[in-house]
Coordinates of C-alpha atoms in Angstrom, one line a residue:
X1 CA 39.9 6.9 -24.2
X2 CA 37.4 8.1 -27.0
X3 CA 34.0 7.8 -27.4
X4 CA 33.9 4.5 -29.4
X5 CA 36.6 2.8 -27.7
X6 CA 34.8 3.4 -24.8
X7 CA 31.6 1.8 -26.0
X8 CA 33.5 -1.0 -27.5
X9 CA 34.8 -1.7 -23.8
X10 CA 31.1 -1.6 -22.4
X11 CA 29.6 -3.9 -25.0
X12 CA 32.5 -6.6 -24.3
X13 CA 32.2 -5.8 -20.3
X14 CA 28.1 -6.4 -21.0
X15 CA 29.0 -9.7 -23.1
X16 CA 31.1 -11.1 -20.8
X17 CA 28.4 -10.4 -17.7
X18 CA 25.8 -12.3 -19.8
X19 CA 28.5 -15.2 -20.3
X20 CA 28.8 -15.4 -16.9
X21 CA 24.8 -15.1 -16.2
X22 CA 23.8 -17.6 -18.1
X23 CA 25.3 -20.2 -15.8
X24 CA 23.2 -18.9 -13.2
X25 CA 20.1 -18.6 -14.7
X26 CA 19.5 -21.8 -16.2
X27 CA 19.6 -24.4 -13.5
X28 CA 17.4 -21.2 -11.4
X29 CA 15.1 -21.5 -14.3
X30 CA 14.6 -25.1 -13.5
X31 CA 15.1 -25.0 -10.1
X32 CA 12.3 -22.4 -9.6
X33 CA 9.8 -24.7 -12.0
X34 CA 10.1 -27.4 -9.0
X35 CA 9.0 -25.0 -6.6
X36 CA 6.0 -24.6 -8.8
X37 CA 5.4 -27.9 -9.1
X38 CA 5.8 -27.7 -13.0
X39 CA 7.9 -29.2 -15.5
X40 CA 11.5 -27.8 -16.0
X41 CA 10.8 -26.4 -19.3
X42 CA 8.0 -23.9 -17.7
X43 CA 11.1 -22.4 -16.1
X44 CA 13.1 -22.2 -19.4
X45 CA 10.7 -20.7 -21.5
X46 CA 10.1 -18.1 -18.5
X47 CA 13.7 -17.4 -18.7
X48 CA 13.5 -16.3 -22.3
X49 CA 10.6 -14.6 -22.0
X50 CA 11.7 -12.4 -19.5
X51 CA 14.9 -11.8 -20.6
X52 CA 14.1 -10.4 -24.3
X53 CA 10.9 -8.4 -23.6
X54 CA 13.2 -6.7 -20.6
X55 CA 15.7 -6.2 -22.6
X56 CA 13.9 -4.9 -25.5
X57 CA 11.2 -2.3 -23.2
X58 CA 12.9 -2.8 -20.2
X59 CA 14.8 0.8 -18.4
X60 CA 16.9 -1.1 -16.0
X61 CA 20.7 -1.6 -17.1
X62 CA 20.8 -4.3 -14.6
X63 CA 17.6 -6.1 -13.8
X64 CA 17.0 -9.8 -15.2
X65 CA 13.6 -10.8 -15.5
X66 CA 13.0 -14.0 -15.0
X67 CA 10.9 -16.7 -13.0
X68 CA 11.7 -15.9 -9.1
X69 CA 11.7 -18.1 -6.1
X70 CA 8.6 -15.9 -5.0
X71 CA 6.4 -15.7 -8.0
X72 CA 6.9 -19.9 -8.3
X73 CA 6.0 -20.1 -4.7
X74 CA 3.0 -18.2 -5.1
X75 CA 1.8 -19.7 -8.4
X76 CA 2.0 -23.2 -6.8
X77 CA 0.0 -21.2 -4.0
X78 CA -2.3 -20.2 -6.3
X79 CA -3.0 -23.5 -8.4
X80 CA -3.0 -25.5 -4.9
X81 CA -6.4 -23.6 -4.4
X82 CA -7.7 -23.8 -7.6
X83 CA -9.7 -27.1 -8.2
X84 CA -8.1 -30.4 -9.5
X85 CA -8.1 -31.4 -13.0
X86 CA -5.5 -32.9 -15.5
X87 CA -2.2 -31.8 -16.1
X88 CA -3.3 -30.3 -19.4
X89 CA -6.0 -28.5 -17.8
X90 CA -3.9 -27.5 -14.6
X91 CA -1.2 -25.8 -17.4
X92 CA -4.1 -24.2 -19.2
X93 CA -4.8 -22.9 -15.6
X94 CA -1.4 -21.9 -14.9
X95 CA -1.5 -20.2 -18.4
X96 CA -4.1 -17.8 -17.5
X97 CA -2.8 -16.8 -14.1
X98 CA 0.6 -15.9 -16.1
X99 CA -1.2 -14.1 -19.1
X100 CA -3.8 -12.1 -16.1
X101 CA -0.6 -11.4 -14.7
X102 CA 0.8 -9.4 -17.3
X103 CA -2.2 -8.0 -18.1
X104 CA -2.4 -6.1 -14.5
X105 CA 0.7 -5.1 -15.3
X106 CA -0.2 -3.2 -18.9
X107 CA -3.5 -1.6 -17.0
X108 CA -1.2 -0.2 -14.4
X109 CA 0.7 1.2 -16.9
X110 CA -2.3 2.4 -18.8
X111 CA -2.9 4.0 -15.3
X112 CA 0.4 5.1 -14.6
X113 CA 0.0 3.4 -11.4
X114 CA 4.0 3.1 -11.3
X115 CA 3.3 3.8 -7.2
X116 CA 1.3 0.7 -6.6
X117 CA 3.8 -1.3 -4.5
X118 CA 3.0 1.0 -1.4
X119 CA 0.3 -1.1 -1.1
X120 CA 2.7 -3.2 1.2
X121 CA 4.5 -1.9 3.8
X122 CA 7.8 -2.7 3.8
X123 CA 8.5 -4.5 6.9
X124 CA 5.5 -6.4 5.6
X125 CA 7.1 -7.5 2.5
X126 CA 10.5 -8.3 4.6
X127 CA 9.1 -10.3 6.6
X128 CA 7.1 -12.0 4.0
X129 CA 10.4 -12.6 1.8
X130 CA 12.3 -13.8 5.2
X131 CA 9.2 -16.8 6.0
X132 CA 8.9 -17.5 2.4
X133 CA 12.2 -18.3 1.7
X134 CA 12.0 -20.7 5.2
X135 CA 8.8 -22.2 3.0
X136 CA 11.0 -22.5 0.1
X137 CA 13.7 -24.5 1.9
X138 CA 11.6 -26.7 4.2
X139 CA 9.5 -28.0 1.1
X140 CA 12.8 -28.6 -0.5
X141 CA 13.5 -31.4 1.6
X142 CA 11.5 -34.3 0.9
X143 CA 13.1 -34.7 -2.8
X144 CA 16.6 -34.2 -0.5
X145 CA 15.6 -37.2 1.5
X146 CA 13.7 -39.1 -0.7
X147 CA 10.2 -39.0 1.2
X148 CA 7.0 -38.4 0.3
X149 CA 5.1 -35.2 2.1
X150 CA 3.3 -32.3 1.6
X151 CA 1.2 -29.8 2.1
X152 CA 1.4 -26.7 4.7
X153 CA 4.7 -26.2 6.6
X154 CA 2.9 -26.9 9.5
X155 CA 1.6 -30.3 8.6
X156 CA 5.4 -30.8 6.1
X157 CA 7.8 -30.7 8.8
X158 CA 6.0 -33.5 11.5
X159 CA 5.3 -35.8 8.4
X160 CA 9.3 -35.4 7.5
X161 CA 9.9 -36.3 11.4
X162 CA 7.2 -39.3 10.9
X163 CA 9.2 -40.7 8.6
X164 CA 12.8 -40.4 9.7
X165 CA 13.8 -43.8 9.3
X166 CA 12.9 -43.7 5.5
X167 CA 15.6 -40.9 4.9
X168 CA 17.7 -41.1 1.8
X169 CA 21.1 -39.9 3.8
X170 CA 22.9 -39.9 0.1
X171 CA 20.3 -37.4 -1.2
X172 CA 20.9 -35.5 1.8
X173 CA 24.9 -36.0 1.9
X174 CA 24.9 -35.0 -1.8
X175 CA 22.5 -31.8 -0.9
X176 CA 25.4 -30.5 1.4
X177 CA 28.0 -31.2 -0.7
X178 CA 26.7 -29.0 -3.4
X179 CA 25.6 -26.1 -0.8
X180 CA 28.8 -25.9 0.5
X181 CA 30.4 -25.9 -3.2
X182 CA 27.8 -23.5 -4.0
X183 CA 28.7 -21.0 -1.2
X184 CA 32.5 -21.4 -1.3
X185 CA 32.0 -20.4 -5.1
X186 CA 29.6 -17.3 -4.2
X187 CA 33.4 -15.4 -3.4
X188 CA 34.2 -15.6 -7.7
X189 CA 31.0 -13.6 -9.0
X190 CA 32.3 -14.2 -12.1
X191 CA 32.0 -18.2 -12.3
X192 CA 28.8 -19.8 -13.1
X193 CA 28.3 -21.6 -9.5
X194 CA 25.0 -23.1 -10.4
X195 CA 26.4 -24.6 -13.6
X196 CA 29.7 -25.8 -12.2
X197 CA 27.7 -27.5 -9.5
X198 CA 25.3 -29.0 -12.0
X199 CA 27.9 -30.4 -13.9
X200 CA 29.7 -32.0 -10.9
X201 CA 26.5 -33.3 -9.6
X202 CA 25.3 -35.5 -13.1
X203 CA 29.1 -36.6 -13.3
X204 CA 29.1 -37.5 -9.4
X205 CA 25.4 -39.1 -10.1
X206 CA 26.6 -41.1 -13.0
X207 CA 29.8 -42.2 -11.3
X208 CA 28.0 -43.2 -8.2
X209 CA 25.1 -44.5 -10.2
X210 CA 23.0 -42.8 -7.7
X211 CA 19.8 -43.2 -9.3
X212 CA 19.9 -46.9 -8.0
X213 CA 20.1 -46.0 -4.7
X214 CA 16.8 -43.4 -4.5
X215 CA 18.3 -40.6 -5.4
X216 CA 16.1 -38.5 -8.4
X217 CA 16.6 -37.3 -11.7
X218 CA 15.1 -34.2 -13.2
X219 CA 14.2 -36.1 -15.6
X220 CA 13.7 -35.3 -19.7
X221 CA 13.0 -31.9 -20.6
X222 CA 10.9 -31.4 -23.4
X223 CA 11.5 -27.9 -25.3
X224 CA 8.9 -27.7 -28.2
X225 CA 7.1 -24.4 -29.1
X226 CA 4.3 -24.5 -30.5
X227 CA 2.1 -21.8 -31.6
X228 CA 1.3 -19.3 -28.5
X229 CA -2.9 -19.6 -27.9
X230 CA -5.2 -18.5 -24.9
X231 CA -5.9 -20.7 -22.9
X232 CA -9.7 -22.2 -22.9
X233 CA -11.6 -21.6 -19.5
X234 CA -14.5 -21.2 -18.3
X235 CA -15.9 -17.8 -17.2
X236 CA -15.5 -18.8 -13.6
X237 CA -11.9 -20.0 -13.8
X238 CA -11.2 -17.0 -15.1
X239 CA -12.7 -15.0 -12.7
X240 CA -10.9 -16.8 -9.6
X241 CA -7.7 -16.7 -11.9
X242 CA -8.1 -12.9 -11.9
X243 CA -8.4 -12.4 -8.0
X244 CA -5.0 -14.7 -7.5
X245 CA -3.3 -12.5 -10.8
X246 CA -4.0 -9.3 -8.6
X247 CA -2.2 -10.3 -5.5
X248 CA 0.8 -12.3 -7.6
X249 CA 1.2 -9.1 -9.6
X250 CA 1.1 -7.0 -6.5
X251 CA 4.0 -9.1 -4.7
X252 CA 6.0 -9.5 -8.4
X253 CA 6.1 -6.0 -9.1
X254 CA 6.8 -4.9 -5.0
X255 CA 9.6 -7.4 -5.7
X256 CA 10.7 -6.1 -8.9
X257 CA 10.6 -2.8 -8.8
X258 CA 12.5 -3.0 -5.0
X259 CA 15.4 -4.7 -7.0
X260 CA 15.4 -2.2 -10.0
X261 CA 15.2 0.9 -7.3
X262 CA 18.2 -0.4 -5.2
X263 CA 20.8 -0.2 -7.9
X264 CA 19.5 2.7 -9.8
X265 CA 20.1 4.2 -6.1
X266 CA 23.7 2.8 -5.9
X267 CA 24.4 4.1 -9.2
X268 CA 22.9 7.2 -9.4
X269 CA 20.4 6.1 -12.1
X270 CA 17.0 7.3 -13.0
X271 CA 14.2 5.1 -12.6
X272 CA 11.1 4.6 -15.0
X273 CA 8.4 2.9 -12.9
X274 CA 5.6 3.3 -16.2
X275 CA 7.9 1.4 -18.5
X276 CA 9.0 -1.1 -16.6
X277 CA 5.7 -2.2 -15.7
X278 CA 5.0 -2.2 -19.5
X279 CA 8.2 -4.6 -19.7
X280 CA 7.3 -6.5 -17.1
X281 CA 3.6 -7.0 -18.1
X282 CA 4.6 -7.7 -21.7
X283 CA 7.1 -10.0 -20.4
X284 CA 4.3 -12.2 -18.5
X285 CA 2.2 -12.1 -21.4
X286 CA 4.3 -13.6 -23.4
X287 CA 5.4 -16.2 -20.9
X288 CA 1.4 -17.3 -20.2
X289 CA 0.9 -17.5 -24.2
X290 CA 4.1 -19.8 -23.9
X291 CA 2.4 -21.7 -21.0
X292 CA 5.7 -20.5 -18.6
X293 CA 6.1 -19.8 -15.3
X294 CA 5.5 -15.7 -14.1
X295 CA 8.6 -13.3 -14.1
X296 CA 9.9 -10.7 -11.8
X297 CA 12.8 -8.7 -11.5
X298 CA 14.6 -11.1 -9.1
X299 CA 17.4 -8.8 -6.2
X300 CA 20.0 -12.1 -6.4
X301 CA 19.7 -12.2 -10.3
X302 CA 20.3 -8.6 -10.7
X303 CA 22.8 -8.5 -8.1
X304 CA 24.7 -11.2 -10.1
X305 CA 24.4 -9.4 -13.2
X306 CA 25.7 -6.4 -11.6
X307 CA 28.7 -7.8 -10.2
X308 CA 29.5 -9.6 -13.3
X309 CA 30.2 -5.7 -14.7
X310 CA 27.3 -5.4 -17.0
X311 CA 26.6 -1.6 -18.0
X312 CA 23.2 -2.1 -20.1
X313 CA 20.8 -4.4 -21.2
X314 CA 22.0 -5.9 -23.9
X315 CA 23.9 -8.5 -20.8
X316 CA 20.2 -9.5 -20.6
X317 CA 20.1 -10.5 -24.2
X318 CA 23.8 -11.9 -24.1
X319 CA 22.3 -14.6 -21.2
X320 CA 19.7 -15.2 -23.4
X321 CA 21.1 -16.4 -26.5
X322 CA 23.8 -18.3 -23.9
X323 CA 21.0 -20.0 -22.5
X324 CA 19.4 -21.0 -26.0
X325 CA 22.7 -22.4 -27.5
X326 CA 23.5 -24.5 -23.8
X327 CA 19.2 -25.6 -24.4
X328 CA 20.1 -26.5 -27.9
X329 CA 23.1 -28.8 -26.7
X330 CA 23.3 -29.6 -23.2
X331 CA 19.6 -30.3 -22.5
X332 CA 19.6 -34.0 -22.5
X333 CA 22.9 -34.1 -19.8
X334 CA 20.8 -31.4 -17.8
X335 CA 18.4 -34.1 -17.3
X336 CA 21.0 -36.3 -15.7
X337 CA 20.6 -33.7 -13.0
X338 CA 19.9 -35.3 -9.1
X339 CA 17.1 -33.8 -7.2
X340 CA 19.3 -33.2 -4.1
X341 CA 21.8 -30.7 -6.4
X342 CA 18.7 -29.0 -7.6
X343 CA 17.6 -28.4 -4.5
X344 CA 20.7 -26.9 -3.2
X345 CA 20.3 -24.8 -6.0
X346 CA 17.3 -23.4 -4.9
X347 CA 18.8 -23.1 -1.3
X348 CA 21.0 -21.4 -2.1
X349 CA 19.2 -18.7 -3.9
X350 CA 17.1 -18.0 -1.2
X351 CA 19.6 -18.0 1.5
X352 CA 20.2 -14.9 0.8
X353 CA 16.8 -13.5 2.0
X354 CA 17.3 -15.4 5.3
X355 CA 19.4 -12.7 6.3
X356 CA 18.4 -11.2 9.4
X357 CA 20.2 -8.3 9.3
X358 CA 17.9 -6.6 6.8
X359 CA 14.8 -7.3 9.8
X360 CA 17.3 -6.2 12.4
X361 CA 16.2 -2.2 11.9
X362 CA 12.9 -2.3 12.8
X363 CA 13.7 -4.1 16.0
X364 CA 16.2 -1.2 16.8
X365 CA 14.2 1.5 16.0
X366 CA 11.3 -0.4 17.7
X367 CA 9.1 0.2 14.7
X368 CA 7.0 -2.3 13.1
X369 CA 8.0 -5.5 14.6
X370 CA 4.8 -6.8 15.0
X371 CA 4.4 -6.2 11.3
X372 CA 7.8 -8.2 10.6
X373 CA 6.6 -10.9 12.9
X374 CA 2.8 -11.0 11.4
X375 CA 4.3 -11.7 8.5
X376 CA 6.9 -14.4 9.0
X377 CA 4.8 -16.7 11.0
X378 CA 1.5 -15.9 8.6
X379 CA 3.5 -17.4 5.8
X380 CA 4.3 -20.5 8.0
X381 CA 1.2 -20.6 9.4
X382 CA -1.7 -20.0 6.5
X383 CA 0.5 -20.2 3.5
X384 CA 1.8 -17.7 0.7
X385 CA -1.1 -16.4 -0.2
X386 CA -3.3 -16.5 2.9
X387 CA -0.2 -15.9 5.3
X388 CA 1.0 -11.8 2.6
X389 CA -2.9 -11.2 3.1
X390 CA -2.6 -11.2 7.0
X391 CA 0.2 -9.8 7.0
X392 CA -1.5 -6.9 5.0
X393 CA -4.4 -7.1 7.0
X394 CA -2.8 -6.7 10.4
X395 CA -0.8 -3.5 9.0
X396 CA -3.8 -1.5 7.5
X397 CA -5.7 -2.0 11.0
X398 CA -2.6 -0.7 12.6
X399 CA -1.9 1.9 10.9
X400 CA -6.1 2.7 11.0
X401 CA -5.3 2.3 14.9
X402 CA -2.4 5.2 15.0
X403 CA -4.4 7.7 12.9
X404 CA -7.8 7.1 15.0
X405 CA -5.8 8.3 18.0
X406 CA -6.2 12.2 18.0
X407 CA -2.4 14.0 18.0
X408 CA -3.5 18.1 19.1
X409 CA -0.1 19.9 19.6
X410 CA -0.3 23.3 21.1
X411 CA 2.0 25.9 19.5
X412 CA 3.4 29.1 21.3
X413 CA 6.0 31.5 19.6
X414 CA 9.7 31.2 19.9
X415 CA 11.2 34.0 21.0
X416 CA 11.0 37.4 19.0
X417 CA 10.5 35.7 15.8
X418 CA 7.3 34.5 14.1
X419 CA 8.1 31.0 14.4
X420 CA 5.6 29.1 16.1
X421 CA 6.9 26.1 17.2
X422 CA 5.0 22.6 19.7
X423 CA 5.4 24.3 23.3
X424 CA 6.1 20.1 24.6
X425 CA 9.2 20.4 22.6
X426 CA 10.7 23.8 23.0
X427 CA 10.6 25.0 26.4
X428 CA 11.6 28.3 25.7
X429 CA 8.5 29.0 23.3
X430 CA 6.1 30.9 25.1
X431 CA 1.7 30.8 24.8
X432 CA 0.8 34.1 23.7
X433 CA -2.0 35.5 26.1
X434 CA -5.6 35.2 24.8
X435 CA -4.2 33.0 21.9
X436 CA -4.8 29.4 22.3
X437 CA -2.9 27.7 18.9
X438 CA -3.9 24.4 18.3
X439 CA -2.3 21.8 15.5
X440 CA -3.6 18.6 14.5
X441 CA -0.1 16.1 13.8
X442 CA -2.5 13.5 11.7
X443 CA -4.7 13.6 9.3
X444 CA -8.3 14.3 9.4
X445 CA -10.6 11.7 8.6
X446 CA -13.6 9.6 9.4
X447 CA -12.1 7.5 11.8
X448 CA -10.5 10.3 14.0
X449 CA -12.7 13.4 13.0
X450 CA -14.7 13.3 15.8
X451 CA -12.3 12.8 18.8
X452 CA -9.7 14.8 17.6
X453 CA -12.2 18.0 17.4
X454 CA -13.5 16.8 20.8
X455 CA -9.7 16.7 22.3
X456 CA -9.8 20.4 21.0
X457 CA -12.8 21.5 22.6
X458 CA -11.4 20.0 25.9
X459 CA -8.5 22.1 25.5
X460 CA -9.8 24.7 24.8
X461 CA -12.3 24.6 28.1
X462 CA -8.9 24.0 29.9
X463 CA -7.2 26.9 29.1
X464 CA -6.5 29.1 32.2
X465 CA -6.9 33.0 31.8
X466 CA -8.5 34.9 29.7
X467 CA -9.2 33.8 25.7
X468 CA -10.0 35.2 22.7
X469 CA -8.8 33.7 19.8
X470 CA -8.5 30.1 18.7
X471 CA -6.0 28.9 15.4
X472 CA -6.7 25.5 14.4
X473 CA -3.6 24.5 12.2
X474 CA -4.5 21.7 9.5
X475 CA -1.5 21.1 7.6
X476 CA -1.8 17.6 7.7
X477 CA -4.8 17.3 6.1
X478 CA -4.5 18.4 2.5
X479 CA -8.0 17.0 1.9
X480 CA -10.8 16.6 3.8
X481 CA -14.0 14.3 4.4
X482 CA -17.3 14.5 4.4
X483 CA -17.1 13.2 8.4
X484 CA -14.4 15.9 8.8
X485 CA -16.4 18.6 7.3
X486 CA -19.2 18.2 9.6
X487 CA -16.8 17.8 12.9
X488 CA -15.0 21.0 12.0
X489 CA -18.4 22.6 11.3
X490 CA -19.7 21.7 14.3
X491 CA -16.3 22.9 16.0
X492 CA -16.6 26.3 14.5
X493 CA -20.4 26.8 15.7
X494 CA -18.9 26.3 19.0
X495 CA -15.8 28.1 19.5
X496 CA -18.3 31.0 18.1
X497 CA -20.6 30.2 20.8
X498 CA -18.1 30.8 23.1
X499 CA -17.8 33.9 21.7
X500 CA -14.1 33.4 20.3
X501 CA -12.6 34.3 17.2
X502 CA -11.7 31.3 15.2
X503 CA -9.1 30.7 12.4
X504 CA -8.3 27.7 10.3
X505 CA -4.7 28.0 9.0
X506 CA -2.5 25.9 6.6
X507 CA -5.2 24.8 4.2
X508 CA -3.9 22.8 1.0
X509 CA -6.4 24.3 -1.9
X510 CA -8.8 21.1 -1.5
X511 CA -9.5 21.4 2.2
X512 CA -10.3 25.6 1.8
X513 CA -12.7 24.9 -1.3
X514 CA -14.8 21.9 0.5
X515 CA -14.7 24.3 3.8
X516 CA -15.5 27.4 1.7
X517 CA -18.5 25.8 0.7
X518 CA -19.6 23.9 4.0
X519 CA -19.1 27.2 6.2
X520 CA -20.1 29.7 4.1
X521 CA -23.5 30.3 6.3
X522 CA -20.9 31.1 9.2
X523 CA -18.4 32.8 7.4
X524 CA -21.2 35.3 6.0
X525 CA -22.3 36.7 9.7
X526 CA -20.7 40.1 10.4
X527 CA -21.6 40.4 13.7
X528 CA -19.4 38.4 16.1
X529 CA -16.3 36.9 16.5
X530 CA -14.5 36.4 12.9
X531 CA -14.2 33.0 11.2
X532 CA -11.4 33.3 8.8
X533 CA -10.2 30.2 6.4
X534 CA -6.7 30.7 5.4
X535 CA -4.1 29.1 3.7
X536 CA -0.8 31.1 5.0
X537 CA 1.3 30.1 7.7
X538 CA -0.1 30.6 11.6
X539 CA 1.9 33.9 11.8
X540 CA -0.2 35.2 9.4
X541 CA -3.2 33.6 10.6
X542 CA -2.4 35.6 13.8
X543 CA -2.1 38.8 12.2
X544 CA -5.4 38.1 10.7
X545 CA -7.7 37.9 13.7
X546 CA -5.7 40.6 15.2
X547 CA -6.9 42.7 12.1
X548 CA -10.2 41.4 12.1
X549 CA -10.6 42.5 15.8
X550 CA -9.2 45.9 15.1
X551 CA -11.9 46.4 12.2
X552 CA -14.8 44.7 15.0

């Protein structure tokens, strides 16, 4: 096949993926706007939003950008803290978030912070998916049965029990119906479940005149754009706005750019962290200034769009222009839609996170399940917010926890070789006499500085036979402290006090300036044993001392 033939083939196998897209996207678009408690056109103009400035500065040939399940939990999250007002105010609120949002997004590209999502572990934002998307599907129910309650799961789930006997069992009858259509459907890729769902569900609601028995409507969707303006708040809204943008940008892009890694992985793509946080801060820009909801790079989405055979971005702009032709002649009948279908919609495209095969590793390799677990029940228990910031919380002071413990290995050679190997591990690596090797397995810093060194000094008082020489290997530590700095000072004065030689091996170019400067008093004394800084390996930190004590 030539050249152009072959591109012809790729442009039709990207049209037909966006085609096929577009029926997803649109009832997500409105789906996810209920889960922000806003109106469905906030979804909508999300959609477009994130679809063209993706497509136009994205580097992804598969991820669509558009509102997610998490970023619309999270913004109602957000504006549930954020005191009452009108709706107009409440959107002009919502407005900034989205428009803050993006702008995090442009300084980290400014920054070139493309690394920032290691800011959450990933068992942390796992488990944070797997209790949001419980969130997502409890809160779903009370348009499902026709109830009124809210607030925190916690409080959600005993007023739905409370009021049993007021269940709508036609909403709810009409939810399963279109969740098990939806899932039997899931086998075709290449239909548009969500639509074909929709459609059955206005034409069973108009046939059943459902509307008279409790069931309800979407309701009119209003699509006029008008001029995009910054919103007018007050210096204090904005602040608080800013400190909610931060962590919704944070969990956004962590969910993003997991998506955009995954199948660049699969594919053997490269990936362009810088640029797509330009994309996706210029995409959230441009949804705030259209008072829309905030856009991610969404793993179902891109899944979809990857299955459906797309092979660039231009399927992105494809769904797009689908979307705005359906918007220009279907909006009235998507109206028509009943809450019940809707929500199964949104079921649906979260169930996929309630899979608990992706949380099953950690509980094999016995490995962060306490992170996992932090995290599911802090979402059910605080919120979406409050319940990621635990979760956070809880993983920094355990990982503080494993580095404050001092790790000291003790190295002996292996064999005839100049290997030098953990003697606890290799049992037929031998100590060499009046050598005592010592190697510190995390790294230095203020919170283990000072027991760590102590660890070596007891070590080194435990050593049976006769010693000479002490290596202290710091590999791990390619930068040091000022809390360090001192504790290996200190250490140094008194291995020399014991009249031993001293070496400090492995040192990354930071760590030997800073120690260059902190010992030099010491390192200038001729009589003695020898202090030696080196950056080589410990065989040549050996050889060292040995010549040192050859010269003495």
């Amino acid at each position: 096949m030539s050249a152009s033939a072959a591109t012809q083939t790729q442009r039709w196998q990207d049209v037909s993926a966006g085609l096929s897209i577009a029926g997803l996207l649109l009832p997500e678009a409105v789906a996810y706007a209920s889960i922000g408690n806003l109106a469905p056109q906030a979804g909508i103009l999300a959609l477009f939003a994130g679809l063209l400035c993706y497509g136009a500065l994205g580097a992804s040939r598969f991820a669509i950008v558009s509102a997610t399940s998490s970023s619309a939990a999270v913004l109602a999250a957000a504006m549930a803290s954020m005191p009452g007002g009108t709706a107009g105010h409440r959107l002009m609120l919502v407005a900034g978030l989205v428009i803050l949002t993006g702008a995090f997004f442009l300084l980290a590209w400014v920054a070139r912070l493309g690394s920032v999502t290691q800011f959450i572990a990933k068992p942390v934002l796992r488990g944070f998916s797997f209790g949001l998307a419980i969130v997502i599907i409890i809160k779903q129910l009370p348009g499902v049965l026709g109830v009124q309650a809210g607030g925190a799961v916690v409080h959600l789930v005993p007023g739905l029990l409370a009021r049993a006997g007021q269940w709508n069992w036609r909403g709810a009858a009409l939810c399963v119906a279109a969740l098990l259509l939806l899932f039997l459907l899931r086998r075709a890729q290449r239909w548009p479940a969500g639509l074909i769902v929709i459609a059955l569900g206005i034409a069973a609601g108009q046939w059943l005149d459902l509307s008279r028995h409790g069931v309800a409507l979407v309701g009119a969707i209003d699509i006029s754009l008008a001029m995009p303006v910054l919103p007018r708040l007050t210096q204090e809204e904005w602040t608080r706005l800013a400190e909610l943008a931060f962590a919704l940008a944070l969990i956004l892009y962590a969910e993003s750019y997991g998506a955009i890694r995954s199948f660049a992985l699969k594919h053997g793509d490269p990936v362009a962290p810088e640029r797509d946080l330009l994309a996706l801060g210029a995409a959230n820009v441009l949804a705030g200034l259209l008072q829309a909801m905030p856009v991610g790079a969404g793993y179902s989405a891109t899944s979809a769009n990857e299955a459906a055979g797309a092979t660039s971005r231009l399927a992105g702009l494809v769904a797009a222009a689908v979307v705005g032709v359906i918007v220009l002649t279907l909006l009235p009948l998507v109206a028509l839609t009943p809450v019940p279908v809707l929500a199964a919609v949104v079921i649906h495209a979260v169930s996929h996170t309630l899979n608990p095969v992706s949380l099953q590793p950690y509980f094999a390799w016995r490995r962060d399940r306490l992170l996992v677990l932090a995290a599911i029940a802090g979402v059910l228990l605080f919120g979406v917010l409050d319940g990621l910031l635990v979760a956070i919380a809880i993983s920094l002071l355990l990982m503080l926890r494993r580095l404050s413990r001092p790790g000291m290995s003790v190295l002996g050679r292996l064999g005839e070789s100049h290997d030098y190997v953990k003697l606890a591990l290799h049992r037929e690596a031998r100590a060499q006499p009046e050598l005592l090797i010592l190697r510190l397995d995390e790294p230095l810093f203020f919170v283990n500085a000072e027991r760590s060194l102590h660890l070596a000094r007891a070590m080194l008082e435990e050593r049976a036979g006769p010693l000479r020489k002490v290596i202290l290997s710091l590999e791990e530590s390619p930068d040091l402290d000022g809390s360090s700095v001192e504790a290996l000072r200190d250490f140094a004065a008194f291995v020399r006090q014991q009249g031993l030689s001293l070496a400090l091996a492995r040192l990354k170019e930071p760590a030997y300036t800073v120690l260059r400067l902190a010992l030099g008093d010491l390192l200038a004394v001729q009589a003695g044993p020898a202090l030696l800084l080196s950056e080589l390996s410990v065989a040549e930190a050996v050889h060292l001392l040995e010549d040192a004590a050859a010269q003495k």
